[in-house]
Coordinates of C-alpha atoms and ligand atoms in Angstrom, one line a residue:
M1 CA 0.1 0.1 -0.2
N2 CA 1.1 3.2 -1.1
T3 CA 1.3 5.4 2.2
S4 CA 1.9 9.0 1.2
F5 CA -1.7 9.2 -0.7
H6 CA -3.5 8.4 3.3
C7 CA -5.7 11.3 4.7
P8 CA -6.9 12.0 7.8
P9 CA -10.6 11.1 8.7
V10 CA -12.7 13.9 9.2
A11 CA -15.2 15.1 12.6
E12 CA -17.0 18.0 10.7
L13 CA -18.7 17.1 6.8
S14 CA -20.0 19.7 4.6
T15 CA -22.4 19.3 0.9
G16 CA -21.3 20.1 -1.7
E17 CA -20.9 19.5 -5.7
Q18 CA -17.8 19.1 -7.9
R19 CA -18.4 18.3 -11.6
W20 CA -15.5 17.7 -13.8
Q21 CA -14.2 16.7 -17.4
A22 CA -11.8 14.4 -18.2
P23 CA -10.4 13.2 -21.6
S24 CA -10.0 9.7 -22.7
N25 CA -5.6 9.0 -23.8
I26 CA -4.5 7.1 -26.7
A27 CA -1.2 5.0 -25.7
L28 CA 1.9 4.9 -28.1
V29 CA 3.9 2.7 -26.1
K30 CA 1.1 0.4 -24.5
Y31 CA 0.7 -1.0 -21.3
W32 CA -0.4 -4.7 -21.5
G33 CA 0.7 -6.5 -18.4
K34 CA -0.1 -5.8 -15.0
Y35 CA 0.4 -7.0 -11.1
G36 CA -0.6 -5.9 -7.7
M37 CA -3.2 -3.4 -7.1
Q38 CA -3.0 -2.3 -10.6
L39 CA 0.5 -1.5 -11.6
P40 CA 2.2 -1.6 -15.0
K41 CA 4.8 -4.4 -16.0
N42 CA 6.1 -1.5 -17.8
P43 CA 6.3 2.0 -18.7
S44 CA 3.8 3.1 -21.7
L45 CA 3.6 6.9 -22.9
S46 CA 0.0 8.2 -24.1
F47 CA -1.3 11.3 -26.1
T48 CA -3.9 12.7 -24.1
L49 CA -7.0 13.6 -26.3
Q50 CA -9.2 16.7 -26.2
T51 CA -12.8 15.7 -27.5
S52 CA -13.6 12.4 -26.3
L53 CA -14.7 13.6 -23.2
T54 CA -16.5 12.2 -19.7
T55 CA -18.2 14.8 -17.6
T56 CA -18.8 13.5 -14.0
T57 CA -20.7 15.5 -11.2
V58 CA -20.8 14.3 -7.5
A59 CA -23.0 15.9 -5.2
Y60 CA -22.3 14.8 -1.5
Q61 CA -23.9 14.9 2.0
P62 CA -22.8 13.6 5.1
A63 CA -24.2 10.2 5.2
K64 CA -27.4 9.6 7.8
K65 CA -26.0 7.0 8.9
K66 CA -22.3 5.3 9.0
A67 CA -22.3 2.4 6.4
K68 CA -19.9 0.2 5.4
G69 CA -18.1 0.7 2.4
V70 CA -19.1 4.1 0.1
S71 CA -22.8 4.6 -0.3
F72 CA -23.7 6.2 -3.7
E73 CA -26.5 6.0 -6.5
F74 CA -25.2 6.8 -9.9
L75 CA -27.2 7.8 -13.0
F76 CA -25.4 7.4 -16.6
E77 CA -26.8 9.5 -19.5
G78 CA -29.6 10.6 -16.7
L79 CA -30.4 7.0 -16.5
A80 CA -29.8 4.2 -13.4
R81 CA -27.3 1.8 -14.8
P82 CA -27.4 -0.8 -11.9
E83 CA -24.9 -2.8 -14.1
F84 CA -21.8 -0.5 -13.4
H85 CA -22.3 -0.6 -9.4
P86 CA -19.7 -4.0 -8.7
K87 CA -17.1 -1.8 -11.0
L88 CA -18.1 1.1 -9.0
D89 CA -18.1 -1.1 -5.6
A90 CA -14.9 -2.6 -6.4
F91 CA -13.3 1.1 -7.2
F92 CA -14.3 2.6 -4.1
D93 CA -13.0 -0.5 -2.0
R94 CA -9.4 0.1 -3.5
I95 CA -10.0 4.0 -2.7
L96 CA -11.1 4.2 0.4
P97 CA -8.0 3.4 2.4
Y98 CA -6.9 6.7 0.7
Q99 CA -9.9 8.2 1.0
P100 CA -11.7 6.9 4.5
F101 CA -13.6 10.4 4.8
L102 CA -16.1 8.8 1.6
E103 CA -17.9 6.5 4.2
D104 CA -19.0 9.2 6.0
L105 CA -20.6 10.8 3.2
S106 CA -23.7 9.6 0.7
L107 CA -22.6 10.3 -2.9
S108 CA -24.6 10.9 -6.4
I109 CA -22.8 10.7 -9.1
S110 CA -23.8 11.2 -12.5
S111 CA -21.9 11.0 -16.0
T112 CA -22.0 11.7 -19.7
N113 CA -20.1 11.1 -22.6
S114 CA -19.1 13.1 -25.1
F115 CA -19.4 10.4 -27.6
P116 CA -21.3 7.6 -28.4
H117 CA -21.1 4.9 -25.7
S118 CA -21.4 1.6 -27.8
S119 CA -18.5 3.2 -30.2
G120 CA -16.3 0.4 -29.6
I121 CA -14.1 3.5 -27.7
A122 CA -12.5 2.5 -24.5
S123 CA -14.4 4.8 -22.3
S124 CA -13.0 3.9 -19.1
A125 CA -10.0 6.0 -18.9
A126 CA -11.9 9.3 -19.0
A127 CA -14.7 7.6 -16.6
Y128 CA -12.6 6.8 -13.7
A129 CA -10.3 10.0 -14.9
A130 CA -13.4 12.9 -14.5
L131 CA -14.8 10.9 -10.7
S132 CA -11.1 10.9 -9.0
A133 CA -10.9 14.0 -10.3
A134 CA -14.3 15.1 -8.7
L135 CA -13.4 12.9 -5.6
V136 CA -9.8 14.8 -4.8
A137 CA -11.3 17.8 -5.5
I138 CA -13.7 17.3 -2.4
E139 CA -11.0 16.0 -0.6
E140 CA -9.0 19.2 -1.4
S141 CA -11.9 21.0 -0.1
L142 CA -11.7 19.1 3.6
F143 CA -7.9 19.3 3.4
P144 CA -6.6 22.6 1.9
G145 CA -3.1 23.4 2.4
K146 CA -1.0 20.7 0.4
E147 CA 0.7 21.5 -2.9
H148 CA -0.3 21.2 -6.8
L149 CA 1.9 18.5 -7.2
Y150 CA -0.1 16.1 -4.5
W151 CA -3.0 16.6 -6.0
D152 CA -2.1 16.4 -9.5
Q153 CA -0.5 12.7 -8.3
K154 CA -3.5 12.0 -6.1
R155 CA -5.7 12.4 -9.0
S156 CA -3.6 10.0 -10.9
F157 CA -3.4 7.3 -8.4
L158 CA -6.6 7.1 -7.4
A159 CA -8.0 6.6 -11.2
R160 CA -5.4 4.2 -12.0
L161 CA -7.0 2.1 -9.0
G162 CA -9.7 2.0 -11.2
S163 CA -8.7 1.4 -15.0
G164 CA -4.7 1.7 -15.4
S165 CA -4.4 3.8 -18.6
A166 CA -7.0 6.3 -16.8
A167 CA -3.9 7.4 -14.6
R168 CA -2.7 9.0 -18.1
S169 CA -6.1 11.1 -18.6
L170 CA -5.7 13.9 -15.9
Q171 CA -3.1 15.6 -17.9
G172 CA -1.1 16.5 -20.9
P173 CA -0.3 16.9 -23.3
M174 CA 1.6 13.5 -23.0
M175 CA 2.0 10.9 -19.9
L176 CA 4.3 9.0 -19.3
W177 CA 3.2 6.1 -16.6
G178 CA 5.7 3.8 -15.2
E179 CA 8.9 3.4 -13.8
H180 CA 11.9 4.2 -16.0
A181 CA 15.1 4.3 -14.7
A182 CA 15.7 7.2 -17.8
F183 CA 13.1 9.4 -16.9
D184 CA 13.3 11.3 -12.8
G185 CA 10.0 11.1 -11.4
S186 CA 8.5 8.4 -13.4
S187 CA 6.3 5.6 -11.2
N188 CA 4.1 2.9 -11.0
D189 CA 2.1 4.7 -8.8
Y190 CA 0.7 7.8 -11.2
A191 CA 1.5 9.3 -14.7
I192 CA 3.6 12.1 -15.0
P193 CA 3.2 14.8 -17.6
F194 CA 5.9 14.5 -20.3
E195 CA 6.1 18.3 -21.7
D196 CA 9.9 19.0 -21.3
G197 CA 11.1 19.5 -24.8
L198 CA 7.9 18.3 -26.9
N199 CA 8.3 19.4 -30.4
P200 CA 6.3 21.8 -31.1
I201 CA 4.8 19.1 -34.1
F202 CA 2.8 17.4 -31.6
Q203 CA 1.4 20.1 -29.6
D204 CA -1.4 19.4 -31.5
Y205 CA -1.3 16.5 -32.8
Q206 CA -4.2 15.1 -35.1
D207 CA -6.3 11.7 -33.7
C208 CA -8.8 10.3 -36.9
I209 CA -11.0 7.4 -35.1
L210 CA -12.1 4.8 -37.6
L211 CA -15.1 2.9 -36.1
V212 CA -14.6 -0.5 -37.7
D213 CA -16.4 -2.3 -35.2
K214 CA -18.5 -0.4 -32.3
G215 CA -19.7 -3.9 -30.0
Q216 CA -18.5 -4.5 -27.1
K217 CA -15.0 -5.2 -26.4
K218 CA -14.5 -9.1 -27.2
V219 CA -11.3 -9.5 -24.2
S220 CA -11.7 -7.2 -21.2
S221 CA -8.4 -5.3 -20.5
T222 CA -8.1 -7.2 -17.1
L223 CA -8.3 -10.1 -19.0
G224 CA -6.1 -9.5 -21.7
H225 CA -3.7 -8.1 -19.2
G226 CA -3.6 -11.5 -17.1
L227 CA -2.8 -13.5 -20.8
M228 CA 0.6 -11.7 -20.1
E229 CA 1.1 -14.0 -16.8
G230 CA 3.5 -16.7 -18.4
H231 CA 3.1 -15.3 -21.8
P232 CA 6.2 -17.0 -23.7
Y233 CA 7.2 -13.6 -24.9
A234 CA 6.9 -11.4 -21.8
V235 CA 10.1 -10.8 -20.6
A236 CA 11.0 -9.4 -24.2
R237 CA 7.9 -7.6 -24.9
F238 CA 8.6 -5.7 -21.3
E239 CA 12.3 -4.5 -22.4
Q240 CA 11.1 -3.6 -25.7
A241 CA 9.0 -1.6 -24.1
H242 CA 11.4 0.4 -21.9
R243 CA 13.8 0.8 -25.5
H244 CA 10.3 2.2 -27.3
T245 CA 9.5 4.5 -24.7
Q246 CA 13.0 6.1 -24.4
E247 CA 13.2 6.3 -28.7
L248 CA 9.7 7.4 -28.6
A249 CA 10.9 10.5 -25.9
N250 CA 13.7 11.2 -28.2
A251 CA 11.5 11.3 -31.6
L252 CA 9.1 13.4 -29.5
Q253 CA 11.7 15.8 -28.4
S254 CA 13.4 15.6 -31.7
G255 CA 10.8 15.7 -34.2
D256 CA 11.8 13.1 -35.8
L257 CA 8.4 11.5 -37.5
E258 CA 10.2 8.6 -39.1
A259 CA 11.0 7.2 -35.7
F260 CA 8.0 8.3 -33.9
I261 CA 6.2 6.4 -37.1
R262 CA 8.0 3.1 -36.3
I263 CA 7.5 3.0 -32.5
T264 CA 4.5 3.9 -33.0
E265 CA 3.1 1.2 -35.3
S266 CA 5.1 -1.5 -33.7
E267 CA 3.9 -1.0 -30.5
A268 CA 0.5 -1.4 -32.3
L269 CA 0.7 -4.3 -34.4
T270 CA 2.9 -5.9 -30.9
L271 CA -0.1 -5.3 -28.2
H272 CA -1.9 -7.3 -31.2
A273 CA 0.7 -10.0 -31.7
M274 CA 1.0 -10.5 -27.7
M275 CA -3.0 -11.5 -27.8
Q276 CA -2.7 -13.4 -31.1
T277 CA 0.1 -16.0 -29.0
S278 CA -1.5 -16.2 -25.9
Q279 CA -3.2 -18.6 -24.3
P280 CA -6.0 -19.0 -24.8
Y281 CA -5.2 -16.3 -28.2
F282 CA -7.3 -13.8 -30.1
I283 CA -7.4 -11.6 -33.3
L284 CA -9.5 -8.6 -32.3
M285 CA -8.8 -6.8 -35.6
R286 CA -11.4 -7.6 -37.9
P287 CA -10.3 -7.6 -42.3
N288 CA -11.5 -4.0 -42.3
T289 CA -8.2 -2.9 -39.9
L290 CA -6.1 -4.4 -41.9
H291 CA -7.8 -3.3 -45.4
I292 CA -7.5 0.5 -43.2
I293 CA -3.7 -0.2 -42.4
E294 CA -2.7 -1.4 -46.0
A295 CA -4.4 1.6 -47.5
L296 CA -2.8 4.4 -45.3
W297 CA 0.5 2.3 -46.2
A298 CA 0.0 2.8 -49.8
Y299 CA -1.5 6.4 -49.0
R300 CA 2.0 6.9 -46.9
Q301 CA 3.9 6.1 -49.5
D302 CA 2.5 7.7 -52.7
T303 CA 2.3 11.4 -50.7
Q304 CA 4.7 11.0 -48.2
I305 CA 2.5 12.8 -45.8
P306 CA 3.8 11.3 -42.2
L307 CA 0.0 9.6 -41.3
C308 CA 0.3 6.4 -39.4
F309 CA -1.9 4.1 -37.3
T310 CA -2.4 2.7 -33.5
L311 CA -4.8 0.8 -32.4
D312 CA -6.2 0.1 -28.9
A313 CA -7.1 -3.4 -27.8
G314 CA -10.1 -3.9 -30.6
A315 CA -10.6 -3.2 -34.2
N316 CA -10.6 0.7 -34.0
V317 CA -8.0 2.3 -36.2
H318 CA -6.3 5.6 -34.5
L319 CA -5.0 8.0 -37.6
L320 CA -2.0 9.8 -35.9
Y321 CA -0.9 13.1 -38.0
P322 CA 0.2 16.7 -37.7
K323 CA -2.3 19.4 -37.7
Q324 CA -0.9 20.9 -41.5
Y325 CA -2.2 17.4 -42.9
A326 CA -5.7 17.8 -41.5
D327 CA -7.4 18.9 -44.6
K328 CA -5.8 16.1 -46.7
I329 CA -6.0 13.2 -44.2
L330 CA -9.8 14.3 -44.0
S331 CA -10.5 14.0 -47.7
F332 CA -8.6 10.7 -48.1
V333 CA -10.8 9.0 -45.1
K334 CA -13.8 9.9 -46.9
D335 CA -12.2 8.6 -50.4
Q336 CA -10.9 5.8 -49.5
L337 CA -12.0 4.8 -45.4
L338 CA -15.1 4.9 -44.5
T339 CA -15.9 1.9 -46.7
Y340 CA -13.9 0.2 -44.1
C341 CA -16.0 1.5 -40.7
Q342 CA -19.3 0.7 -39.2
A343 CA -22.0 2.8 -40.4
G344 CA -19.4 4.9 -41.8
E345 CA -18.3 6.7 -38.4
Y346 CA -15.6 8.2 -37.6
L347 CA -14.8 10.7 -34.8
L348 CA -12.2 13.7 -34.9
D349 CA -9.8 14.3 -31.9
S350 CA -6.7 15.7 -31.0
V351 CA -4.1 16.1 -28.0
G352 CA -5.5 18.0 -25.0
Q353 CA -4.6 19.0 -21.7
G354 CA -6.5 16.7 -19.4
A355 CA -8.9 17.0 -16.8
K356 CA -10.7 20.0 -15.8
K357 CA -13.2 21.7 -13.7
L358 CA -15.8 22.6 -14.9
Ligands
LIG1 C1 -4.1 -1.5 -24.5 O1 -6.7 0.5 -18.3 O2 -8.2 -0.8 -19.7 O3 -5.8 0.0 -24.5 O4 -6.3 -1.6 -15.9 O5 -7.4 -3.4 -16.7 O6 -8.4 -1.2 -16.6 P1 -7.4 -2.0 -16.6 O7 -7.2 -1.8 -18.1 P2 -6.9 -0.7 -19.3 O8 -5.9 -1.4 -20.8 C2 -5.5 0.0 -21.6 C3 -5.0 -1.6 -22.5 C4 -4.7 -0.8 -23.5 C5 -3.3 0.0 -23.8 C6 -3.2 1.3 -23.3 O9 -4.0 2.4 -22.8 O10 -2.0 1.7 -22.6

């Protein structure tokens, strides 16, 4: 247990409300494999997004009687969604040692997403980041006086306990999560911003998300991470992620787009290779995922435009490119790629700055 994030219980509790917004993020170096309490087996590096957002309001009041655990009600898009309760219960159990005052409150949580729920977009990162930001803001109002850095880290720390990748959604434009010898302050407990010397070309990088399969995830991430346990290539993979983190960081500073493309695409394909070589094995790409990758490679070859892709643990494709090419890429998407998207749907996003209070 990490003791630096403990806070004392309080005697006097008030009534109030916190409303926070947090984005999703897209990993360039992938987190795949975890241990202990949501700790990553390797460092990961991500772009924080801007328009794929969750907005969460947490209204709180002193609980009428002391309950065991956290008492809350939860609305998603204005409707009661009891199917989310087990995950929220598990999250509150995990964070309670770090926010013991929650046991004396009664919470009313309500969330909305800016993107369609059934888009195949991983919404848990934005969701846990927004909820954690609101909960930490409540703590800050009860126990003021700590430095900014403490609250930044605690937001990410709590979000990680909900979903690992959520740790990277609190700040931007790029986040590093997981210990790496070359990066001072890097931690398995929380993500830190990677901003020193970030080449300007990456400050407004674009992400066009092609929705190839809008269905539910075929493999839950927790199950997926578990598949790295005893995986024949695990050790080599974790070493590679360390190497890629360093190489990508260099490319992010120098603006070397060729290196950026090589590492980013290799990471995406390695993630899927890990799934395809685990026991049991999965293929999460769809034929249209490969059609898009092939069309993208041909387009890059023809035009020399530095467009590349990355993938989540699913079939959707994220197209990444500098802003100056946005018009050209949009024409390419409309002319050649929409045919591979479910119902012709895609989302336009770009690099963002993380969670904010509304
Ligand atoms: C492939 O953060 O969803 O998107 O910690 O079990 O909630 P849990 O996993 P999650 O895993 C994300 C995996 C990934 C790669 C990444 O975002 O780094």
